[in-house]
Amino acid sequence: MERGSSEPPVARNTGPTPSSSTDPVPIPRSSSFSCRPNPGSKKHKRTPLYQRSMSFDPGMLHSNGHTAYANGTGPGIREIGVVEKLLTSYGFIQCSERQARLFFHCSQYNGNLQELKIGDDVEFELSSDRRTGKPIAVKLLKIKPEVLPEERISGQVVSSIPMHLDGKSAPGQVPTGSVCYERNGEVFYLTYTPDDVEGNLHLDTGDKVSFYMDTNKHTGAVSARNIQLVKKKQMRCQGVVCATKEAFGFIERADVVKEIFFHYSEFKGDLEALQAGDDVEFTIKDRNGKEVATDVRLLPQGTVIFEDISIEQFEGTVVKVIPKVPTKNQNDPLPGRISARIGFTDKELPFGEKDTKSKVTLLEGDHIQFNISTDRRDKLERATNIDIYPDTFDFTKETREMGVIAAIRDGFGFIKCVDRDARMFFHFSEVLEESQLHISDEVEFTVVPDMLSAQRNHAVRIKKLPKGTVSFHTQSEQRFVGVVEKELVATSNKNTSPTRGKEKETEEGTIAYEDCGVKLTVPFHAKDLEGGGLPQAGDKVEFSINEVKRTGLQSAVSIRVLNRNSSNTKRLHGFVATLKDNFGFIETANHDQEIFFHYSEMCGDLENLELGDTVEYTLSKGKGNKVSAEKVTKVAAVNGIGDDVVATVMMGKVIRPLRSVDPSQTEYQGLIEVAEEGGVKGQNYPFGIMGMANKADCLQKGELVKFQVCTVTQTAQKMACNVVPQRRAMVECVKDQFGFITYEVGESKKLFFHVKEVQDGLELQTGDEVEFSVVLNQRTGKCSACNVRRVSEGPKPVATPRPDRLVNRLKSITLDDASAPRLVIVRQPRGPDNSKGFNVERKTRQPGVID
């Protein structure tokens, strides 16, 4: 520490001097000194000895029989001390640099003895008494310090006094702290004790203080005294961002149950990343009489903890639920209440919206389990992690209804209720056990009114049920017999097609029957028929009665025809030969003609109607006397063509395709000509849709086929059956997911195929020979290949040799050729392990040298 300066030592001539020298005797430096000012006096600022102005004449000192040297041979060492005791002719000095108390005689003091007082700092030489040999002080000089005004120094606590948890100091030692202050760009540190602090305050590290400096006269140690607290350090607080607005936000504090405002300009970080729920630390400042958070900084997630949650779970009962729509006077953030017995005490614990594990609606009386959360700030206990027990419905006595999931949207859905006409709205948050719902799932639920609209209800507390639990109707065990009074009539809808997947609607029919002597009628629908064919008016049927629970309406189900009325129009059998966009054709039972039908005449589901299906129909005449089929019904399959099938497999050639392939021809049947030695050359056999092994195959004119011959039971006509085409062609090209085969179909010279149609998952190459079937898209009229099977592989592609001009050019190029192509390394070679790929350094091989 740099102290005040003074004049350099100046020689003083006071009289005759020894002949050896008249120069002043140098005063040795001392490392420390002390000054104890009188109460009320101004503080004396000390100056180091080497900067003080003082001199003396050794001749002026009176030895009085004492030598100034310990051994009497030379000058002694000068020391510093404090006058401890002063009598009339002698006194005692307490040494400052060592623990020693020295006697001195007043005659050894150089100066006015009246000015010497107890506590004054003096400088002396060490000598010894001639008689006793004890050390004494001689040649005393009073040190006159420079008197400076006392001033308080501003500093900061760098180390607070350590304290026990009970507030007492550590036993066995005097606790100390330290403060620091700055002078001329340098920082100095001073110690202090609890007695040096005014007001019996406990100072913390970082507190701003002011103090005086004090020097121990015995040890020379400098310390701080009369310490006063100027300003407490601003403590860093923690909290969680609970709300963010356009330019400001609020933080929930972790030390008290209180929110504090902060402006976005005080946030130190990426403002775009700040969101509600982030842990932060901040400093509290007072602005315009209000506390605000400043210097807001992010903390790692999970740093701030508000509460302690019990490991043990408790059981309880909901006694007060949280209102869905809060009232204007509701200020309680925990409006719910749970009653539970904890230990041997009955408690009522509050809870809020965020304390439930799920968003399922709670009702009064619910049997629940929960944990207890204790707030660290105010020790408030509340229930949290609330979960509903499965047996809660036995406690609440609520009315439970059942239904089936009818529709699901993004986050909500609708339930088809057993006991209600209207579909019931529900939200996914109301599903118990976190089970995922699908359409047609059977569920149980509670119906409550909507808080926003009293006229509307919605389903809550939804529980998934096992399949077969929910039933919308009851079916009688008794079987009834009646007569069809009104037969089913198909509605006219020209736009229905199988591609749209819509079930054909029909007008319901009526059955008359007797029950306990009372004549009754009951409606029936096509979906409730058993067996093939629609019942006609007058047909005798057997059925059961089904009653809808919701409405009480009855209908006939499981209807089976017992006897048909002979007067009814004859029902015919046929086979679906063609399916277009909204109409199709039926191959007659004799396999020689096709009958038109519109999809509006189809009774049943068009989705499942396919080529070759057996149907039952009735003939009718429309405009222009054109014959068509009506009341078309799909029935169980019957034998295709006939039972008498010749085992011999023949080869033939298609000389006429089916009319579905070539609509320009007048005949429906296709024609195959035998083309092998086993059969009669030139003999022809007709075939229909039922004669083809693959009903979807599109046989073209001129194609080679294998087939068998059978006899039609009704007409005894011989026809071709089990017709399998013998197609072979080359793959022309293969692209990403499709390719083309060199095969002529109609006007096209190429036949499209998809790679999914290739059997065994093989990857075809250009030139491969394949066998395949040709199918006709009924809607677009375009053909494509299916069931593609590779017969043989094509020739492997051969690398094209380099042109001679390029080879000759490369042979003539040397490394020194400036006109040669310049090669630039784009990427170094690397091996599978990401290394350079070459373990041995590559060297230029010398001709004729073997490594």
mmCIF file of N, CA, C and O in Angstrom, residues 73-132:
data_model
loop_
_atom_site.group_PDB
_atom_site.id
_atom_site.type_symbol
_atom_site.label_atom_id
_atom_site.label_comp_id
_atom_site.label_asym_id
_atom_site.label_seq_id
_atom_site.Cartn_x
_atom_site.Cartn_y
_atom_site.Cartn_z
ATOM 1 N N THR A 73 31.371 -2.050 20.949
ATOM 2 C CA THR A 73 32.345 -1.876 19.879
ATOM 3 C C THR A 73 31.807 -1.086 18.701
ATOM 4 O O THR A 73 32.567 -0.623 17.877
ATOM 5 N N GLY A 74 30.494 -0.912 18.527
ATOM 6 C CA GLY A 74 29.988 -0.198 17.363
ATOM 7 C C GLY A 74 28.543 0.236 17.564
ATOM 8 O O GLY A 74 27.950 -0.027 18.595
ATOM 9 N N PRO A 75 27.983 0.927 16.590
ATOM 10 C CA PRO A 75 26.586 1.415 16.706
ATOM 11 C C PRO A 75 25.611 0.247 16.754
ATOM 12 O O PRO A 75 25.796 -0.758 16.081
ATOM 13 N N GLY A 76 24.542 0.388 17.553
ATOM 14 C CA GLY A 76 23.528 -0.671 17.658
ATOM 15 C C GLY A 76 22.436 -0.545 16.615
ATOM 16 O O GLY A 76 22.351 0.444 15.895
ATOM 17 N N ILE A 77 21.582 -1.535 16.592
ATOM 18 C CA ILE A 77 20.464 -1.567 15.635
ATOM 19 C C ILE A 77 19.312 -0.755 16.196
ATOM 20 O O ILE A 77 18.952 -0.885 17.367
ATOM 21 N N ARG A 78 18.742 0.061 15.378
ATOM 22 C CA ARG A 78 17.626 0.898 15.827
ATOM 23 C C ARG A 78 16.308 0.154 15.597
ATOM 24 O O ARG A 78 16.095 -0.485 14.579
ATOM 25 N N GLU A 79 15.396 0.298 16.584
ATOM 26 C CA GLU A 79 14.093 -0.358 16.547
ATOM 27 C C GLU A 79 12.993 0.661 16.797
ATOM 28 O O GLU A 79 13.265 1.817 17.145
ATOM 29 N N ILE A 80 11.780 0.185 16.670
ATOM 30 C CA ILE A 80 10.596 1.023 16.892
ATOM 31 C C ILE A 80 9.785 0.396 18.003
ATOM 32 O O ILE A 80 9.650 -0.839 18.082
ATOM 33 N N GLY A 81 9.187 1.223 18.819
ATOM 34 C CA GLY A 81 8.326 0.749 19.885
ATOM 35 C C GLY A 81 7.321 1.803 20.281
ATOM 36 O O GLY A 81 7.267 2.894 19.713
ATOM 37 N N VAL A 82 6.542 1.451 21.333
ATOM 38 C CA VAL A 82 5.489 2.337 21.816
ATOM 39 C C VAL A 82 5.729 2.561 23.304
ATOM 40 O O VAL A 82 6.001 1.599 24.063
ATOM 41 N N VAL A 83 5.660 3.818 23.733
ATOM 42 C CA VAL A 83 5.819 4.145 25.155
ATOM 43 C C VAL A 83 4.651 3.538 25.901
ATOM 44 O O VAL A 83 3.493 3.924 25.693
ATOM 45 N N GLU A 84 4.951 2.570 26.779
ATOM 46 C CA GLU A 84 3.891 1.864 27.487
ATOM 47 C C GLU A 84 3.685 2.432 28.896
ATOM 48 O O GLU A 84 2.560 2.478 29.392
ATOM 49 N N LYS A 85 4.812 2.874 29.504
ATOM 50 C CA LYS A 85 4.728 3.409 30.863
ATOM 51 C C LYS A 85 5.716 4.564 30.988
ATOM 52 O O LYS A 85 6.836 4.445 30.513
ATOM 53 N N LEU A 86 5.288 5.639 31.613
ATOM 54 C CA LEU A 86 6.133 6.833 31.707
ATOM 55 C C LEU A 86 6.022 7.418 33.126
ATOM 56 O O LEU A 86 4.929 7.808 33.550
ATOM 57 N N LEU A 87 7.205 7.405 33.825
ATOM 58 C CA LEU A 87 7.246 7.987 35.164
ATOM 59 C C LEU A 87 8.100 9.273 35.128
ATOM 60 O O LEU A 87 8.436 9.780 34.054
ATOM 61 N N THR A 88 8.559 9.749 36.297
ATOM 62 C CA THR A 88 9.247 11.038 36.351
ATOM 63 C C THR A 88 10.600 10.985 35.668
ATOM 64 O O THR A 88 10.957 11.871 34.879
ATOM 65 N N SER A 89 11.379 9.925 35.940
ATOM 66 C CA SER A 89 12.722 9.854 35.407
ATOM 67 C C SER A 89 12.989 8.645 34.509
ATOM 68 O O SER A 89 14.082 8.516 33.964
ATOM 69 N N TYR A 90 12.010 7.778 34.398
ATOM 70 C CA TYR A 90 12.219 6.599 33.550
ATOM 71 C C TYR A 90 10.861 6.118 33.023
ATOM 72 O O TYR A 90 9.800 6.631 33.414
ATOM 73 N N GLY A 91 10.920 5.100 32.150
ATOM 74 C CA GLY A 91 9.708 4.529 31.567
ATOM 75 C C GLY A 91 9.994 3.172 30.902
ATOM 76 O O GLY A 91 11.120 2.661 30.988
ATOM 77 N N PHE A 92 8.975 2.643 30.237
ATOM 78 C CA PHE A 92 9.127 1.349 29.559
ATOM 79 C C PHE A 92 8.552 1.448 28.138
ATOM 80 O O PHE A 92 7.543 2.150 27.905
ATOM 81 N N ILE A 93 9.208 0.728 27.232
ATOM 82 C CA ILE A 93 8.804 0.726 25.799
ATOM 83 C C ILE A 93 8.411 -0.710 25.408
ATOM 84 O O ILE A 93 9.144 -1.654 25.733
ATOM 85 N N GLN A 94 7.286 -0.829 24.713
ATOM 86 C CA GLN A 94 6.858 -2.122 24.148
ATOM 87 C C GLN A 94 7.318 -2.162 22.687
ATOM 88 O O GLN A 94 6.925 -1.330 21.870
ATOM 89 N N CYS A 95 8.211 -3.163 22.395
ATOM 90 C CA CYS A 95 8.729 -3.254 21.028
ATOM 91 C C CYS A 95 7.614 -3.640 20.046
ATOM 92 O O CYS A 95 6.759 -4.469 20.344
ATOM 93 N N SER A 96 7.681 -3.046 18.862
ATOM 94 C CA SER A 96 6.666 -3.324 17.848
ATOM 95 C C SER A 96 7.000 -4.556 17.015
ATOM 96 O O SER A 96 6.104 -5.230 16.503
ATOM 97 N N GLU A 97 8.314 -4.868 16.877
ATOM 98 C CA GLU A 97 8.692 -5.950 15.972
ATOM 99 C C GLU A 97 8.903 -7.260 16.682
ATOM 100 O O GLU A 97 9.100 -8.292 16.049
ATOM 101 N N ARG A 98 8.926 -7.229 18.020
ATOM 102 C CA ARG A 98 9.117 -8.472 18.767
ATOM 103 C C ARG A 98 8.465 -8.315 20.125
ATOM 104 O O ARG A 98 8.126 -7.208 20.552
ATOM 105 N N GLN A 99 8.304 -9.428 20.807
ATOM 106 C CA GLN A 99 7.683 -9.416 22.119
ATOM 107 C C GLN A 99 8.763 -9.129 23.170
ATOM 108 O O GLN A 99 9.432 -10.037 23.681
ATOM 109 N N ALA A 100 8.955 -7.827 23.424
ATOM 110 C CA ALA A 100 9.951 -7.413 24.424
ATOM 111 C C ALA A 100 9.537 -6.096 25.068
ATOM 112 O O ALA A 100 8.928 -5.239 24.392
ATOM 113 N N ARG A 101 9.817 -5.958 26.360
ATOM 114 C CA ARG A 101 9.488 -4.733 27.116
ATOM 115 C C ARG A 101 10.819 -4.186 27.677
ATOM 116 O O ARG A 101 11.492 -4.849 28.475
ATOM 117 N N LEU A 102 11.213 -2.992 27.219
ATOM 118 C CA LEU A 102 12.531 -2.446 27.520
ATOM 119 C C LEU A 102 12.429 -1.218 28.433
ATOM 120 O O LEU A 102 11.552 -0.354 28.253
ATOM 121 N N PHE A 103 13.382 -1.129 29.341
ATOM 122 C CA PHE A 103 13.511 0.029 30.244
ATOM 123 C C PHE A 103 14.257 1.146 29.526
ATOM 124 O O PHE A 103 15.139 0.884 28.701
ATOM 125 N N PHE A 104 13.874 2.396 29.843
ATOM 126 C CA PHE A 104 14.644 3.529 29.324
ATOM 127 C C PHE A 104 14.660 4.630 30.381
ATOM 128 O O PHE A 104 13.710 4.758 31.177
ATOM 129 N N HIS A 105 15.758 5.384 30.353
ATOM 130 C CA HIS A 105 15.878 6.523 31.255
ATOM 131 C C HIS A 105 15.557 7.784 30.500
ATOM 132 O O HIS A 105 15.847 7.909 29.316
ATOM 133 N N CYS A 106 14.910 8.719 31.176
ATOM 134 C CA CYS A 106 14.458 9.946 30.496
ATOM 135 C C CYS A 106 15.624 10.758 29.933
ATOM 136 O O CYS A 106 15.453 11.554 29.012
ATOM 137 N N SER A 107 16.814 10.542 30.495
ATOM 138 C CA SER A 107 17.956 11.279 29.980
ATOM 139 C C SER A 107 18.342 10.825 28.583
ATOM 140 O O SER A 107 19.077 11.526 27.882
ATOM 141 N N GLN A 108 17.852 9.624 28.176
ATOM 142 C CA GLN A 108 18.172 9.099 26.845
ATOM 143 C C GLN A 108 17.219 9.634 25.775
ATOM 144 O O GLN A 108 17.367 9.291 24.602
ATOM 145 N N TYR A 109 16.209 10.435 26.192
ATOM 146 C CA TYR A 109 15.239 10.976 25.214
ATOM 147 C C TYR A 109 15.764 12.260 24.627
ATOM 148 O O TYR A 109 16.164 13.182 25.366
ATOM 149 N N ASN A 110 15.846 12.373 23.318
ATOM 150 C CA ASN A 110 16.333 13.549 22.621
ATOM 151 C C ASN A 110 15.136 14.418 22.257
ATOM 152 O O ASN A 110 14.502 14.202 21.208
ATOM 153 N N GLY A 111 14.819 15.353 23.077
ATOM 154 C CA GLY A 111 13.701 16.234 22.811
ATOM 155 C C GLY A 111 13.113 16.759 24.099
ATOM 156 O O GLY A 111 13.664 16.578 25.186
ATOM 157 N N ASN A 112 11.969 17.438 23.927
ATOM 158 C CA ASN A 112 11.260 17.994 25.079
ATOM 159 C C ASN A 112 10.511 16.870 25.762
ATOM 160 O O ASN A 112 9.590 16.273 25.189
ATOM 161 N N LEU A 113 10.945 16.589 27.003
ATOM 162 C CA LEU A 113 10.344 15.469 27.726
ATOM 163 C C LEU A 113 8.867 15.726 28.027
ATOM 164 O O LEU A 113 8.103 14.784 28.212
ATOM 165 N N GLN A 114 8.445 16.986 28.055
ATOM 166 C CA GLN A 114 7.051 17.294 28.341
ATOM 167 C C GLN A 114 6.116 16.858 27.188
ATOM 168 O O GLN A 114 4.930 16.655 27.415
ATOM 169 N N GLU A 115 6.686 16.732 25.987
ATOM 170 C CA GLU A 115 5.845 16.344 24.825
ATOM 171 C C GLU A 115 5.707 14.834 24.687
ATOM 172 O O GLU A 115 4.906 14.335 23.892
ATOM 173 N N LEU A 116 6.561 14.074 25.421
ATOM 174 C CA LEU A 116 6.492 12.617 25.337
ATOM 175 C C LEU A 116 5.329 12.108 26.181
ATOM 176 O O LEU A 116 5.220 12.470 27.366
ATOM 177 N N LYS A 117 4.494 11.279 25.593
ATOM 178 C CA LYS A 117 3.302 10.754 26.266
ATOM 179 C C LYS A 117 3.212 9.247 26.046
ATOM 180 O O LYS A 117 3.828 8.688 25.134
ATOM 181 N N ILE A 118 2.415 8.618 26.884
ATOM 182 C CA ILE A 118 2.157 7.175 26.732
ATOM 183 C C ILE A 118 1.426 6.929 25.407
ATOM 184 O O ILE A 118 0.464 7.649 25.074
ATOM 185 N N GLY A 119 1.899 5.926 24.654
ATOM 186 C CA GLY A 119 1.297 5.608 23.364
ATOM 187 C C GLY A 119 2.020 6.191 22.187
ATOM 188 O O GLY A 119 1.726 5.859 21.036
ATOM 189 N N ASP A 120 2.992 7.090 22.467
ATOM 190 C CA ASP A 120 3.757 7.668 21.366
ATOM 191 C C ASP A 120 4.702 6.627 20.779
ATOM 192 O O ASP A 120 5.241 5.770 21.499
ATOM 193 N N ASP A 121 4.888 6.728 19.477
ATOM 194 C CA ASP A 121 5.835 5.857 18.795
ATOM 195 C C ASP A 121 7.222 6.479 18.916
ATOM 196 O O ASP A 121 7.401 7.679 18.687
ATOM 197 N N VAL A 122 8.190 5.648 19.283
ATOM 198 C CA VAL A 122 9.559 6.126 19.438
ATOM 199 C C VAL A 122 10.497 5.188 18.711
ATOM 200 O O VAL A 122 10.157 4.030 18.436
ATOM 201 N N GLU A 123 11.669 5.729 18.377
ATOM 202 C CA GLU A 123 12.719 4.953 17.743
ATOM 203 C C GLU A 123 13.930 4.971 18.688
ATOM 204 O O GLU A 123 14.251 6.011 19.270
ATOM 205 N N PHE A 124 14.580 3.824 18.854
ATOM 206 C CA PHE A 124 15.643 3.740 19.850
ATOM 207 C C PHE A 124 16.667 2.720 19.400
ATOM 208 O O PHE A 124 16.445 1.980 18.423
ATOM 209 N N GLU A 125 17.808 2.742 20.180
ATOM 210 C CA GLU A 125 18.828 1.727 19.972
ATOM 211 C C GLU A 125 18.827 0.788 21.162
ATOM 212 O O GLU A 125 18.506 1.180 22.289
ATOM 213 N N LEU A 126 19.206 -0.424 20.897
ATOM 214 C CA LEU A 126 19.236 -1.438 21.949
ATOM 215 C C LEU A 126 20.631 -1.442 22.600
ATOM 216 O O LEU A 126 21.654 -1.488 21.902
ATOM 217 N N SER A 127 20.669 -1.373 23.891
ATOM 218 C CA SER A 127 21.925 -1.419 24.649
ATOM 219 C C SER A 127 21.723 -2.297 25.882
ATOM 220 O O SER A 127 20.662 -2.946 25.992
ATOM 221 N N SER A 128 22.684 -2.295 26.790
ATOM 222 C CA SER A 128 22.583 -3.123 27.999
ATOM 223 C C SER A 128 23.118 -2.353 29.204
ATOM 224 O O SER A 128 24.024 -1.512 29.079
ATOM 225 N N ASP A 129 22.500 -2.642 30.315
ATOM 226 C CA ASP A 129 22.911 -1.993 31.565
ATOM 227 C C ASP A 129 24.253 -2.583 32.004
ATOM 228 O O ASP A 129 24.413 -3.804 32.047
ATOM 229 N N ARG A 130 25.237 -1.672 32.403
ATOM 230 C CA ARG A 130 26.562 -2.172 32.765
ATOM 231 C C ARG A 130 26.537 -2.979 34.063
ATOM 232 O O ARG A 130 27.313 -3.906 34.228
ATOM 233 N N ARG A 131 25.651 -2.625 34.924
ATOM 234 C CA ARG A 131 25.625 -3.301 36.221
ATOM 235 C C ARG A 131 24.863 -4.625 36.160
ATOM 236 O O ARG A 131 25.332 -5.637 36.664
ATOM 237 N N THR A 132 23.683 -4.587 35.550
ATOM 238 C CA THR A 132 22.832 -5.807 35.546
ATOM 239 C C THR A 132 22.970 -6.621 34.268
ATOM 240 O O THR A 132 22.626 -7.804 34.254
#
